[in-house]
C-alpha angles and dihedrals in degrees: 000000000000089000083063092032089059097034086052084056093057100050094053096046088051086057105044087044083051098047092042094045079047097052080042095067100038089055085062117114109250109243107240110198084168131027113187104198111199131172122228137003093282101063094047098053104083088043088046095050098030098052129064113227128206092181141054107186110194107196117171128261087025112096099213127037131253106259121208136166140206096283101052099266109140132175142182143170120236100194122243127305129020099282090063091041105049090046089050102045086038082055096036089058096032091061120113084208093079151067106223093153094099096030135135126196129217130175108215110180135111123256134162136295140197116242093241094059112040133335133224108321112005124126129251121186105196130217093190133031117196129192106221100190097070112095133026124337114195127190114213093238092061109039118355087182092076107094102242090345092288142108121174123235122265123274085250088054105048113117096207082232085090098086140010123194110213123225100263105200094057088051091051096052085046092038086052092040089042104042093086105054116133096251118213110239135179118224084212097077103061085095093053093050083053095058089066107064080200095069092067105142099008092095092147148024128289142164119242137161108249139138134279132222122210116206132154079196100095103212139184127173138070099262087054098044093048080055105052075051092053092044089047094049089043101050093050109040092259086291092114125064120200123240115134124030119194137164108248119024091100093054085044088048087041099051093042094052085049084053094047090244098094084117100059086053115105117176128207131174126181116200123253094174142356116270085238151028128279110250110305095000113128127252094224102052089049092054085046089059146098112245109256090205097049109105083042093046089051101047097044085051087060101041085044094044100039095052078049095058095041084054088051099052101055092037114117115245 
């Protein structure tokens, strides 16, 4: 009776010390080498249905969970505009469940772009990211004297939020391991390219280092898009040069300074449309309609990001 009584002890305790040093080990953060941040559902579907994930990672006030596998890929997805950005990547980095301590960030998402500086599909790294809603927005009518109806806040007003300089040694390494990556087209739109003279030699995708432009305000038309240029230059000493405009990566940029890691973030946007109308088209009905560029863009924005990430993992701290 005491022999089975004690061996009855054992066994238990074998079991309870197993199960702790098992709960042990799954309370223990993930390691992330690489976080892809995308936007909206879109984006993160082909990351969603291509990878294979080992981990869901459910953390509170983001609607899907983080995602990671086995070799240190993560993604999530933010939500659309700045508000829902800033609040997911500040939880992200905020969570106790994972490892952030070796991590590098990447957006990887599509945008506009303006049809002198890429064309649907093609690829853009940034090396700055400006928000372009921050200052004075005026319209003619009111005052023409305004140079493209904008004026910048005071030195005593800037919120610091308004441009982010990239580190420019890490974009270059992912533009260079990124630069060759076979690009989707569609052959059908090669009619809407044509309709651009500007897009003269730019009759397919690429990838390029350029500079994005962060706005809630969502634009078309070439007066708005010549001032998003001028904002962009201005802001940033004419060191940056517009050519995708999108609606979070200063909040990204924004949430991962605040967090020390601003320097492991690269940002790249792929266009799905042309931030105006062809000659003559009309501003509205382009805003009413579907990108043309979007399957491409979305795609482009998997196979760019993804060789990214792969890069990332294996890079040396």
């Amino acid at each position: 009776m005491i022999t089975r009584t004690f061996g009855t002890l054992i066994s238990v305790l074998a079991v309870t010390l197993a199960a702790a040093g098992c709960a042990s080990h799954a309370d223990e953060p993930i390691p992330v080498r690489a976080m892809v941040v995308t936007m909206f559902d879109p984006e993160a579907k082909p990351w969603v249905d291509r990878q294979r994930w080992t981990h869901e990672i459910a953390l509170p006030g983001i609607r899907t969970p983080v995602r990671c596998n086995d070799s240190g890929l993560c993604m999530m997805v933010t939500g659309e505009g700045k508000v829902n950005a800033a609040l997911s990547v500040s939880t992200m980095l905020a969570s106790p469940k994972l490892n952030l301590d070796k991590a590098y960030f990447i957006t990887a998402g599509i945008g506009g772009t303006p049809p002198t500086a890429g064309t649907l599909g093609f690829a853009a790294w940034a090396n700055w990211v400006v928000d372009v809603d921050l200052g004075h927005h005026i319209l003619p009518q009111d005052d023409p004297a305004a140079p493209n109806g904008y004026l910048s806040l005071g030195d005593s007003d800037k919120p610091v939020t308004q441009a982010y300089q990239l580190n420019g040694v890490l974009v270059d390494e992912v533009y260079r391991n990124t630069k060759d990556v076979a690009l989707a087209d569609d052959p059908g739109l090669a009619a809407v390219r044509a309709a651009y003279p500007a897009q003269a030699g730019h009759d397919k995708p690429f990838v390029a280092e350029c500079d994005s432009a962060t706005g809630d305000n969502f634009f078309s038309g070439a007066a708005s898009s010549t001032q998003t240029g001028y904002i962009v230059g201005l802001q940033t000493g004419g060191k940056a040069h517009y050519c995708t405009t999108q609606m979070e990566d200063n909040a990204t940029a924004g949430a991962l300074a605040r967090a020390g890691k601003l320097d492991r973030y690269v940002d790249l946007r792929t266009a799905s449309d042309f931030d105006q109308p062809p000659a003559g088209g009309s501003v509205t009905d382009l805003l009413n309609a579907t990108y043309t560029g979007f399957a491409i863009s979305v795609e482009n924005a998997y196979r760019v990001g993804l060789a990214a990430a792969n890069y990332l993992v294996e890079r040396p701290n």
